[in-house]
JSON list of C-alpha atoms in Angstrom, two decimals:
[
{"chain": "A", "resi": 4, "resn": "MET", "atom": "CA", "xyz": [-11.03, 10.93, 5.28]},
{"chain": "A", "resi": 5, "resn": "THR", "atom": "CA", "xyz": [-11.52, 11.08, 1.53]},
{"chain": "A", "resi": 6, "resn": "LEU", "atom": "CA", "xyz": [-12.71, 13.78, -0.86]},
{"chain": "A", "resi": 7, "resn": "LEU", "atom": "CA", "xyz": [-15.44, 12.60, -3.23]},
{"chain": "A", "resi": 8, "resn": "VAL", "atom": "CA", "xyz": [-15.25, 14.12, -6.72]},
{"chain": "A", "resi": 9, "resn": "VAL", "atom": "CA", "xyz": [-18.15, 13.27, -9.00]},
{"chain": "A", "resi": 10, "resn": "THR", "atom": "CA", "xyz": [-18.32, 13.78, -12.76]},
{"chain": "A", "resi": 11, "resn": "ALA", "atom": "CA", "xyz": [-21.04, 13.23, -15.32]},
{"chain": "A", "resi": 12, "resn": "VAL", "atom": "CA", "xyz": [-19.21, 10.78, -17.57]},
{"chain": "A", "resi": 13, "resn": "ALA", "atom": "CA", "xyz": [-16.27, 8.40, -17.40]},
{"chain": "A", "resi": 14, "resn": "ALA", "atom": "CA", "xyz": [-14.07, 10.49, -19.72]},
{"chain": "A", "resi": 15, "resn": "GLU", "atom": "CA", "xyz": [-14.14, 13.36, -17.21]},
{"chain": "A", "resi": 16, "resn": "ALA", "atom": "CA", "xyz": [-13.31, 11.01, -14.34]},
{"chain": "A", "resi": 17, "resn": "GLU", "atom": "CA", "xyz": [-10.41, 9.57, -16.32]},
{"chain": "A", "resi": 18, "resn": "ALA", "atom": "CA", "xyz": [-9.05, 13.06, -17.08]},
{"chain": "A", "resi": 19, "resn": "LEU", "atom": "CA", "xyz": [-9.08, 13.89, -13.38]},
{"chain": "A", "resi": 20, "resn": "ALA", "atom": "CA", "xyz": [-7.55, 10.56, -12.38]},
{"chain": "A", "resi": 21, "resn": "ARG", "atom": "CA", "xyz": [-4.60, 11.19, -14.71]},
{"chain": "A", "resi": 22, "resn": "GLY", "atom": "CA", "xyz": [-3.67, 14.27, -12.70]},
{"chain": "A", "resi": 23, "resn": "LEU", "atom": "CA", "xyz": [-3.99, 12.84, -9.20]},
{"chain": "A", "resi": 24, "resn": "PRO", "atom": "CA", "xyz": [-0.72, 12.08, -7.40]},
{"chain": "A", "resi": 25, "resn": "PRO", "atom": "CA", "xyz": [-0.23, 8.52, -6.13]},
{"chain": "A", "resi": 26, "resn": "GLY", "atom": "CA", "xyz": [-1.97, 7.89, -2.85]},
{"chain": "A", "resi": 27, "resn": "ALA", "atom": "CA", "xyz": [-4.20, 10.96, -3.04]},
{"chain": "A", "resi": 28, "resn": "ALA", "atom": "CA", "xyz": [-7.17, 10.77, -0.66]},
{"chain": "A", "resi": 29, "resn": "VAL", "atom": "CA", "xyz": [-9.59, 11.41, -3.51]},
{"chain": "A", "resi": 30, "resn": "THR", "atom": "CA", "xyz": [-12.29, 9.17, -4.96]},
{"chain": "A", "resi": 31, "resn": "VAL", "atom": "CA", "xyz": [-13.42, 10.09, -8.49]},
{"chain": "A", "resi": 32, "resn": "ALA", "atom": "CA", "xyz": [-16.64, 8.58, -9.83]},
{"chain": "A", "resi": 33, "resn": "PRO", "atom": "CA", "xyz": [-18.98, 9.28, -12.76]},
{"chain": "A", "resi": 34, "resn": "VAL", "atom": "CA", "xyz": [-22.62, 9.53, -11.68]},
{"chain": "A", "resi": 35, "resn": "GLY", "atom": "CA", "xyz": [-24.51, 10.35, -14.88]},
{"chain": "A", "resi": 36, "resn": "VAL", "atom": "CA", "xyz": [-25.59, 13.31, -17.00]},
{"chain": "A", "resi": 37, "resn": "GLY", "atom": "CA", "xyz": [-28.07, 15.87, -15.74]},
{"chain": "A", "resi": 38, "resn": "PRO", "atom": "CA", "xyz": [-29.17, 17.05, -12.30]},
{"chain": "A", "resi": 39, "resn": "ALA", "atom": "CA", "xyz": [-31.44, 14.10, -11.51]},
{"chain": "A", "resi": 40, "resn": "ALA", "atom": "CA", "xyz": [-28.84, 11.43, -12.31]},
{"chain": "A", "resi": 41, "resn": "ALA", "atom": "CA", "xyz": [-26.16, 13.44, -10.53]},
{"chain": "A", "resi": 42, "resn": "ALA", "atom": "CA", "xyz": [-28.24, 13.82, -7.37]},
{"chain": "A", "resi": 43, "resn": "ALA", "atom": "CA", "xyz": [-29.26, 10.17, -7.29]},
{"chain": "A", "resi": 44, "resn": "GLY", "atom": "CA", "xyz": [-25.78, 8.86, -8.10]},
{"chain": "A", "resi": 45, "resn": "THR", "atom": "CA", "xyz": [-24.06, 11.09, -5.55]},
{"chain": "A", "resi": 46, "resn": "ALA", "atom": "CA", "xyz": [-26.60, 10.28, -2.84]},
{"chain": "A", "resi": 47, "resn": "ARG", "atom": "CA", "xyz": [-26.08, 6.57, -3.45]},
{"chain": "A", "resi": 48, "resn": "LEU", "atom": "CA", "xyz": [-22.29, 6.87, -3.14]},
{"chain": "A", "resi": 49, "resn": "LEU", "atom": "CA", "xyz": [-22.63, 8.85, 0.08]},
{"chain": "A", "resi": 50, "resn": "ALA", "atom": "CA", "xyz": [-25.17, 6.45, 1.58]},
{"chain": "A", "resi": 51, "resn": "LEU", "atom": "CA", "xyz": [-22.96, 3.43, 0.87]},
{"chain": "A", "resi": 52, "resn": "ALA", "atom": "CA", "xyz": [-19.83, 5.10, 2.21]},
{"chain": "A", "resi": 53, "resn": "GLY", "atom": "CA", "xyz": [-20.94, 5.82, 5.76]},
{"chain": "A", "resi": 54, "resn": "ASP", "atom": "CA", "xyz": [-18.68, 8.58, 7.09]},
{"chain": "A", "resi": 55, "resn": "ARG", "atom": "CA", "xyz": [-15.85, 7.96, 4.62]},
{"chain": "A", "resi": 56, "resn": "TYR", "atom": "CA", "xyz": [-16.16, 11.25, 2.73]},
{"chain": "A", "resi": 57, "resn": "ARG", "atom": "CA", "xyz": [-15.37, 14.69, 4.14]},
{"chain": "A", "resi": 58, "resn": "ALA", "atom": "CA", "xyz": [-16.56, 16.83, 1.22]},
{"chain": "A", "resi": 59, "resn": "VAL", "atom": "CA", "xyz": [-18.02, 16.56, -2.27]},
{"chain": "A", "resi": 60, "resn": "VAL", "atom": "CA", "xyz": [-16.92, 18.35, -5.44]},
{"chain": "A", "resi": 61, "resn": "SER", "atom": "CA", "xyz": [-18.82, 18.32, -8.72]},
{"chain": "A", "resi": 62, "resn": "ALA", "atom": "CA", "xyz": [-16.23, 18.51, -11.51]},
{"chain": "A", "resi": 63, "resn": "GLY", "atom": "CA", "xyz": [-16.15, 18.25, -15.27]},
{"chain": "A", "resi": 64, "resn": "ILE", "atom": "CA", "xyz": [-16.26, 20.24, -18.46]},
{"chain": "A", "resi": 65, "resn": "GLY", "atom": "CA", "xyz": [-18.82, 22.91, -19.28]},
{"chain": "A", "resi": 66, "resn": "GLY", "atom": "CA", "xyz": [-19.70, 25.89, -21.39]},
{"chain": "A", "resi": 67, "resn": "GLY", "atom": "CA", "xyz": [-18.05, 29.22, -20.67]},
{"chain": "A", "resi": 68, "resn": "ILE", "atom": "CA", "xyz": [-19.99, 32.43, -20.11]},
{"chain": "A", "resi": 69, "resn": "GLY", "atom": "CA", "xyz": [-17.38, 35.09, -20.74]},
{"chain": "A", "resi": 70, "resn": "LEU", "atom": "CA", "xyz": [-14.65, 32.44, -20.49]},
{"chain": "A", "resi": 71, "resn": "ASP", "atom": "CA", "xyz": [-12.69, 30.88, -23.34]},
{"chain": "A", "resi": 72, "resn": "PRO", "atom": "CA", "xyz": [-12.08, 27.16, -23.89]},
{"chain": "A", "resi": 73, "resn": "GLY", "atom": "CA", "xyz": [-9.35, 25.81, -21.64]},
{"chain": "A", "resi": 74, "resn": "ALA", "atom": "CA", "xyz": [-10.20, 28.16, -18.76]},
{"chain": "A", "resi": 75, "resn": "THR", "atom": "CA", "xyz": [-11.15, 26.92, -15.30]},
{"chain": "A", "resi": 76, "resn": "ALA", "atom": "CA", "xyz": [-14.23, 28.11, -13.40]},
{"chain": "A", "resi": 77, "resn": "LEU", "atom": "CA", "xyz": [-15.00, 27.74, -9.69]},
{"chain": "A", "resi": 78, "resn": "ALA", "atom": "CA", "xyz": [-18.56, 28.08, -8.46]},
{"chain": "A", "resi": 79, "resn": "THR", "atom": "CA", "xyz": [-19.37, 30.68, -5.83]},
{"chain": "A", "resi": 80, "resn": "ARG", "atom": "CA", "xyz": [-22.81, 29.11, -5.86]},
{"chain": "A", "resi": 81, "resn": "CYS", "atom": "CA", "xyz": [-24.81, 26.76, -8.07]},
{"chain": "A", "resi": 82, "resn": "VAL", "atom": "CA", "xyz": [-28.02, 27.92, -9.70]},
{"chain": "A", "resi": 83, "resn": "ALA", "atom": "CA", "xyz": [-30.63, 25.62, -11.23]},
{"chain": "A", "resi": 84, "resn": "ALA", "atom": "CA", "xyz": [-31.18, 28.09, -14.03]},
{"chain": "A", "resi": 85, "resn": "ASP", "atom": "CA", "xyz": [-34.15, 26.41, -15.71]},
{"chain": "A", "resi": 86, "resn": "LEU", "atom": "CA", "xyz": [-35.95, 25.15, -12.58]},
{"chain": "A", "resi": 87, "resn": "GLY", "atom": "CA", "xyz": [-39.15, 27.15, -12.41]},
{"chain": "A", "resi": 88, "resn": "ALA", "atom": "CA", "xyz": [-42.06, 28.10, -14.64]},
{"chain": "A", "resi": 89, "resn": "ASP", "atom": "CA", "xyz": [-42.67, 29.93, -17.88]},
{"chain": "A", "resi": 90, "resn": "SER", "atom": "CA", "xyz": [-45.18, 32.77, -17.81]},
{"chain": "A", "resi": 91, "resn": "PRO", "atom": "CA", "xyz": [-46.43, 35.64, -20.00]},
{"chain": "A", "resi": 92, "resn": "GLN", "atom": "CA", "xyz": [-44.13, 37.89, -17.96]},
{"chain": "A", "resi": 93, "resn": "GLY", "atom": "CA", "xyz": [-41.13, 35.63, -18.55]},
{"chain": "A", "resi": 94, "resn": "PHE", "atom": "CA", "xyz": [-39.35, 32.93, -16.58]},
{"chain": "A", "resi": 95, "resn": "LEU", "atom": "CA", "xyz": [-40.21, 32.56, -12.89]},
{"chain": "A", "resi": 96, "resn": "SER", "atom": "CA", "xyz": [-37.62, 30.88, -10.71]},
{"chain": "A", "resi": 97, "resn": "LEU", "atom": "CA", "xyz": [-38.40, 28.35, -8.01]},
{"chain": "A", "resi": 98, "resn": "ASP", "atom": "CA", "xyz": [-37.69, 31.11, -5.47]},
{"chain": "A", "resi": 99, "resn": "GLU", "atom": "CA", "xyz": [-40.19, 33.47, -7.11]},
{"chain": "A", "resi": 100, "resn": "LEU", "atom": "CA", "xyz": [-42.80, 30.73, -7.15]},
{"chain": "A", "resi": 101, "resn": "GLY", "atom": "CA", "xyz": [-42.32, 30.18, -3.42]},
{"chain": "A", "resi": 102, "resn": "PHE", "atom": "CA", "xyz": [-41.49, 26.49, -3.78]},
{"chain": "A", "resi": 103, "resn": "GLY", "atom": "CA", "xyz": [-37.99, 26.52, -2.34]},
{"chain": "A", "resi": 104, "resn": "SER", "atom": "CA", "xyz": [-34.65, 27.69, -3.67]},
{"chain": "A", "resi": 105, "resn": "ALA", "atom": "CA", "xyz": [-33.00, 27.11, -7.02]},
{"chain": "A", "resi": 106, "resn": "THR", "atom": "CA", "xyz": [-29.61, 28.09, -5.62]},
{"chain": "A", "resi": 107, "resn": "ALA", "atom": "CA", "xyz": [-27.08, 26.13, -3.58]},
{"chain": "A", "resi": 108, "resn": "ASP", "atom": "CA", "xyz": [-24.19, 27.87, -1.89]},
{"chain": "A", "resi": 109, "resn": "VAL", "atom": "CA", "xyz": [-20.75, 26.29, -2.00]},
{"chain": "A", "resi": 110, "resn": "ASP", "atom": "CA", "xyz": [-18.69, 25.82, 1.15]},
{"chain": "A", "resi": 111, "resn": "PRO", "atom": "CA", "xyz": [-16.67, 29.04, 1.72]},
{"chain": "A", "resi": 112, "resn": "ALA", "atom": "CA", "xyz": [-13.59, 27.25, 3.06]},
{"chain": "A", "resi": 113, "resn": "LEU", "atom": "CA", "xyz": [-13.59, 24.79, 0.17]},
{"chain": "A", "resi": 114, "resn": "LEU", "atom": "CA", "xyz": [-13.92, 27.61, -2.35]},
{"chain": "A", "resi": 115, "resn": "ALA", "atom": "CA", "xyz": [-11.15, 29.59, -0.67]},
{"chain": "A", "resi": 116, "resn": "ALA", "atom": "CA", "xyz": [-8.80, 26.60, -0.78]},
{"chain": "A", "resi": 117, "resn": "LEU", "atom": "CA", "xyz": [-9.55, 25.96, -4.44]},
{"chain": "A", "resi": 118, "resn": "ARG", "atom": "CA", "xyz": [-9.01, 29.63, -5.34]},
{"chain": "A", "resi": 119, "resn": "GLU", "atom": "CA", "xyz": [-5.66, 29.59, -3.57]},
{"chain": "A", "resi": 120, "resn": "ALA", "atom": "CA", "xyz": [-4.59, 26.39, -5.33]},
{"chain": "A", "resi": 121, "resn": "LEU", "atom": "CA", "xyz": [-5.90, 27.57, -8.73]},
{"chain": "A", "resi": 122, "resn": "PRO", "atom": "CA", "xyz": [-5.07, 31.30, -8.87]},
{"chain": "A", "resi": 123, "resn": "ASP", "atom": "CA", "xyz": [-5.89, 31.57, -12.58]},
{"chain": "A", "resi": 124, "resn": "ALA", "atom": "CA", "xyz": [-9.38, 30.13, -12.14]},
{"chain": "A", "resi": 125, "resn": "VAL", "atom": "CA", "xyz": [-12.36, 32.47, -12.41]},
{"chain": "A", "resi": 126, "resn": "ALA", "atom": "CA", "xyz": [-14.99, 32.36, -9.68]},
{"chain": "A", "resi": 127, "resn": "GLY", "atom": "CA", "xyz": [-18.68, 33.09, -10.20]},
{"chain": "A", "resi": 128, "resn": "GLU", "atom": "CA", "xyz": [-22.06, 31.46, -10.45]},
{"chain": "A", "resi": 129, "resn": "VAL", "atom": "CA", "xyz": [-22.12, 28.13, -12.28]},
{"chain": "A", "resi": 130, "resn": "LEU", "atom": "CA", "xyz": [-25.50, 27.41, -13.81]},
{"chain": "A", "resi": 131, "resn": "THR", "atom": "CA", "xyz": [-27.06, 23.95, -13.84]},
{"chain": "A", "resi": 132, "resn": "VAL", "atom": "CA", "xyz": [-29.38, 23.34, -16.77]},
{"chain": "A", "resi": 133, "resn": "SER", "atom": "CA", "xyz": [-31.22, 20.34, -18.15]},
{"chain": "A", "resi": 134, "resn": "THR", "atom": "CA", "xyz": [-31.10, 21.77, -21.69]},
{"chain": "A", "resi": 135, "resn": "VAL", "atom": "CA", "xyz": [-27.83, 23.46, -22.61]},
{"chain": "A", "resi": 136, "resn": "THR", "atom": "CA", "xyz": [-28.02, 26.88, -24.25]},
{"chain": "A", "resi": 137, "resn": "GLY", "atom": "CA", "xyz": [-27.54, 26.83, -28.02]},
{"chain": "A", "resi": 138, "resn": "THR", "atom": "CA", "xyz": [-28.88, 30.09, -29.45]},
{"chain": "A", "resi": 139, "resn": "ALA", "atom": "CA", "xyz": [-27.98, 33.77, -29.31]},
{"chain": "A", "resi": 140, "resn": "GLU", "atom": "CA", "xyz": [-31.43, 34.57, -27.89]},
{"chain": "A", "resi": 141, "resn": "GLY", "atom": "CA", "xyz": [-31.09, 31.97, -25.16]},
{"chain": "A", "resi": 142, "resn": "THR", "atom": "CA", "xyz": [-27.62, 33.21, -24.27]},
{"chain": "A", "resi": 143, "resn": "ALA", "atom": "CA", "xyz": [-28.80, 36.81, -24.01]},
{"chain": "A", "resi": 144, "resn": "GLU", "atom": "CA", "xyz": [-31.63, 35.78, -21.68]},
{"chain": "A", "resi": 145, "resn": "LEU", "atom": "CA", "xyz": [-29.26, 33.69, -19.57]},
{"chain": "A", "resi": 146, "resn": "ARG", "atom": "CA", "xyz": [-26.88, 36.63, -19.20]},
{"chain": "A", "resi": 147, "resn": "ARG", "atom": "CA", "xyz": [-29.75, 38.95, -18.32]},
{"chain": "A", "resi": 148, "resn": "ARG", "atom": "CA", "xyz": [-31.03, 36.67, -15.57]},
{"chain": "A", "resi": 149, "resn": "HIS", "atom": "CA", "xyz": [-27.58, 35.64, -14.29]},
{"chain": "A", "resi": 150, "resn": "PRO", "atom": "CA", "xyz": [-25.11, 38.49, -14.88]},
{"chain": "A", "resi": 151, "resn": "THR", "atom": "CA", "xyz": [-22.42, 37.01, -12.61]},
{"chain": "A", "resi": 152, "resn": "ALA", "atom": "CA", "xyz": [-22.48, 33.51, -14.15]},
{"chain": "A", "resi": 153, "resn": "VAL", "atom": "CA", "xyz": [-19.20, 32.21, -15.57]},
{"chain": "A", "resi": 154, "resn": "ALA", "atom": "CA", "xyz": [-20.15, 28.71, -16.75]},
{"chain": "A", "resi": 155, "resn": "GLU", "atom": "CA", "xyz": [-23.03, 26.40, -17.61]},
{"chain": "A", "resi": 156, "resn": "ALA", "atom": "CA", "xyz": [-23.16, 22.66, -16.94]},
{"chain": "A", "resi": 157, "resn": "MET", "atom": "CA", "xyz": [-25.73, 20.00, -16.13]},
{"chain": "A", "resi": 158, "resn": "GLU", "atom": "CA", "xyz": [-24.94, 18.43, -12.75]},
{"chain": "A", "resi": 159, "resn": "GLY", "atom": "CA", "xyz": [-23.80, 20.87, -10.05]},
{"chain": "A", "resi": 160, "resn": "TYR", "atom": "CA", "xyz": [-27.13, 21.66, -8.43]},
{"chain": "A", "resi": 161, "resn": "GLY", "atom": "CA", "xyz": [-28.03, 17.97, -8.21]},
{"chain": "A", "resi": 162, "resn": "VAL", "atom": "CA", "xyz": [-24.69, 17.11, -6.60]},
{"chain": "A", "resi": 163, "resn": "ALA", "atom": "CA", "xyz": [-25.10, 20.04, -4.20]},
{"chain": "A", "resi": 164, "resn": "CYS", "atom": "CA", "xyz": [-28.51, 18.77, -3.08]},
{"chain": "A", "resi": 165, "resn": "ALA", "atom": "CA", "xyz": [-27.05, 15.33, -2.34]},
{"chain": "A", "resi": 166, "resn": "ALA", "atom": "CA", "xyz": [-24.08, 16.77, -0.45]},
{"chain": "A", "resi": 167, "resn": "GLN", "atom": "CA", "xyz": [-26.25, 19.12, 1.58]},
{"chain": "A", "resi": 168, "resn": "GLY", "atom": "CA", "xyz": [-28.62, 16.27, 2.40]},
{"chain": "A", "resi": 169, "resn": "ALA", "atom": "CA", "xyz": [-25.64, 14.36, 3.82]},
{"chain": "A", "resi": 170, "resn": "GLY", "atom": "CA", "xyz": [-24.39, 17.39, 5.74]},
{"chain": "A", "resi": 171, "resn": "LEU", "atom": "CA", "xyz": [-21.15, 17.62, 3.74]},
{"chain": "A", "resi": 172, "resn": "PRO", "atom": "CA", "xyz": [-19.30, 20.64, 2.29]},
{"chain": "A", "resi": 173, "resn": "PHE", "atom": "CA", "xyz": [-19.79, 21.09, -1.46]},
{"chain": "A", "resi": 174, "resn": "GLY", "atom": "CA", "xyz": [-17.86, 22.74, -4.28]},
{"chain": "A", "resi": 175, "resn": "GLU", "atom": "CA", "xyz": [-17.94, 22.82, -8.08]},
{"chain": "A", "resi": 176, "resn": "LEU", "atom": "CA", "xyz": [-15.12, 23.06, -10.61]},
{"chain": "A", "resi": 177, "resn": "ARG", "atom": "CA", "xyz": [-15.60, 23.33, -14.38]},
{"chain": "A", "resi": 178, "resn": "THR", "atom": "CA", "xyz": [-13.11, 23.53, -17.20]},
{"chain": "A", "resi": 179, "resn": "ILE", "atom": "CA", "xyz": [-14.35, 25.17, -20.37]},
{"chain": "A", "resi": 180, "resn": "SER", "atom": "CA", "xyz": [-14.82, 23.25, -23.61]},
{"chain": "A", "resi": 181, "resn": "ASN", "atom": "CA", "xyz": [-16.88, 25.82, -25.54]},
{"chain": "A", "resi": 182, "resn": "VAL", "atom": "CA", "xyz": [-18.38, 29.27, -25.31]},
{"chain": "A", "resi": 183, "resn": "VAL", "atom": "CA", "xyz": [-22.07, 29.32, -24.46]},
{"chain": "A", "resi": 184, "resn": "GLY", "atom": "CA", "xyz": [-23.96, 30.60, -27.49]},
{"chain": "A", "resi": 185, "resn": "PRO", "atom": "CA", "xyz": [-25.12, 29.38, -30.89]},
{"chain": "A", "resi": 186, "resn": "ARG", "atom": "CA", "xyz": [-24.32, 25.67, -31.07]},
{"chain": "A", "resi": 187, "resn": "ASP", "atom": "CA", "xyz": [-21.16, 25.16, -33.12]},
{"chain": "A", "resi": 188, "resn": "ARG", "atom": "CA", "xyz": [-19.51, 21.78, -32.53]},
{"chain": "A", "resi": 189, "resn": "ALA", "atom": "CA", "xyz": [-16.61, 22.70, -34.81]},
{"chain": "A", "resi": 190, "resn": "ALA", "atom": "CA", "xyz": [-15.53, 25.39, -32.33]},
{"chain": "A", "resi": 191, "resn": "TRP", "atom": "CA", "xyz": [-15.54, 23.10, -29.30]},
{"chain": "A", "resi": 192, "resn": "ARG", "atom": "CA", "xyz": [-12.16, 22.30, -27.74]},
{"chain": "A", "resi": 193, "resn": "ILE", "atom": "CA", "xyz": [-12.92, 19.31, -25.56]},
{"chain": "A", "resi": 194, "resn": "GLY", "atom": "CA", "xyz": [-9.29, 18.21, -25.54]},
{"chain": "A", "resi": 195, "resn": "ASP", "atom": "CA", "xyz": [-8.24, 21.53, -24.01]},
{"chain": "A", "resi": 196, "resn": "ALA", "atom": "CA", "xyz": [-10.97, 21.20, -21.37]},
{"chain": "A", "resi": 197, "resn": "PHE", "atom": "CA", "xyz": [-9.84, 17.68, -20.47]},
{"chain": "A", "resi": 198, "resn": "ALA", "atom": "CA", "xyz": [-6.22, 18.86, -20.23]},
{"chain": "A", "resi": 199, "resn": "ALA", "atom": "CA", "xyz": [-7.29, 21.66, -17.87]},
{"chain": "A", "resi": 200, "resn": "LEU", "atom": "CA", "xyz": [-9.24, 19.12, -15.82]},
{"chain": "A", "resi": 201, "resn": "THR", "atom": "CA", "xyz": [-6.14, 16.95, -15.48]},
{"chain": "A", "resi": 202, "resn": "ALA", "atom": "CA", "xyz": [-4.12, 20.00, -14.43]},
{"chain": "A", "resi": 203, "resn": "ALA", "atom": "CA", "xyz": [-6.71, 20.93, -11.79]},
{"chain": "A", "resi": 204, "resn": "ALA", "atom": "CA", "xyz": [-6.66, 17.49, -10.20]},
{"chain": "A", "resi": 205, "resn": "ALA", "atom": "CA", "xyz": [-3.60, 18.31, -8.10]},
{"chain": "A", "resi": 206, "resn": "ALA", "atom": "CA", "xyz": [-5.54, 21.17, -6.49]},
{"chain": "A", "resi": 207, "resn": "LEU", "atom": "CA", "xyz": [-8.29, 18.76, -5.49]},
{"chain": "A", "resi": 208, "resn": "ALA", "atom": "CA", "xyz": [-5.73, 16.34, -4.06]},
{"chain": "A", "resi": 209, "resn": "GLY", "atom": "CA", "xyz": [-4.29, 19.15, -1.97]},
{"chain": "A", "resi": 210, "resn": "LEU", "atom": "CA", "xyz": [-7.54, 20.06, -0.23]},
{"chain": "A", "resi": 211, "resn": "HIS", "atom": "CA", "xyz": [-7.57, 19.49, 3.50]},
{"chain": "A", "resi": 212, "resn": "SER", "atom": "CA", "xyz": [-10.51, 18.73, 5.73]}
]
């Protein structure tokens, strides 16, 4: 059976494909930017594939929280960090509102295999947001609410929902292109993040069902 790896955009998929060994039982596909597009795109791929896939990994570049550009992050769980409600007392998560859960756990065996294959990767919460953080105030609030977070991206929670709906193990891998904080495009190192993504592809190819 095949591992499905979904990315937001084609450039991320191409970076991963460059690092896959010939004949790897891995399908890499871009499904769109943001949690809604990621959930819909992943669910469509899974529905069309029957029982072809054995697990799903959300992969791509993201912003580092305490990690420098070029680093690799592995999710211990995904958190939809801005799914909830604003209030005079501050942000209320979906869990606090009683409408479900804004967190999605990753498969322990999948995470353990990725940590073994990528010993330099840092594991922690990976946040899914619809609006990326771009101010010092927003970063401070994010760190306050999610002290164990190591990265921020835009698709993981959506992919997790699709994988869980199909009854498949889920994981998330992010390589860091920039530090989460005040938006400074000049400091971004997207090339380094793509290179790290290519390097991580062999670990994905080595995963076993």
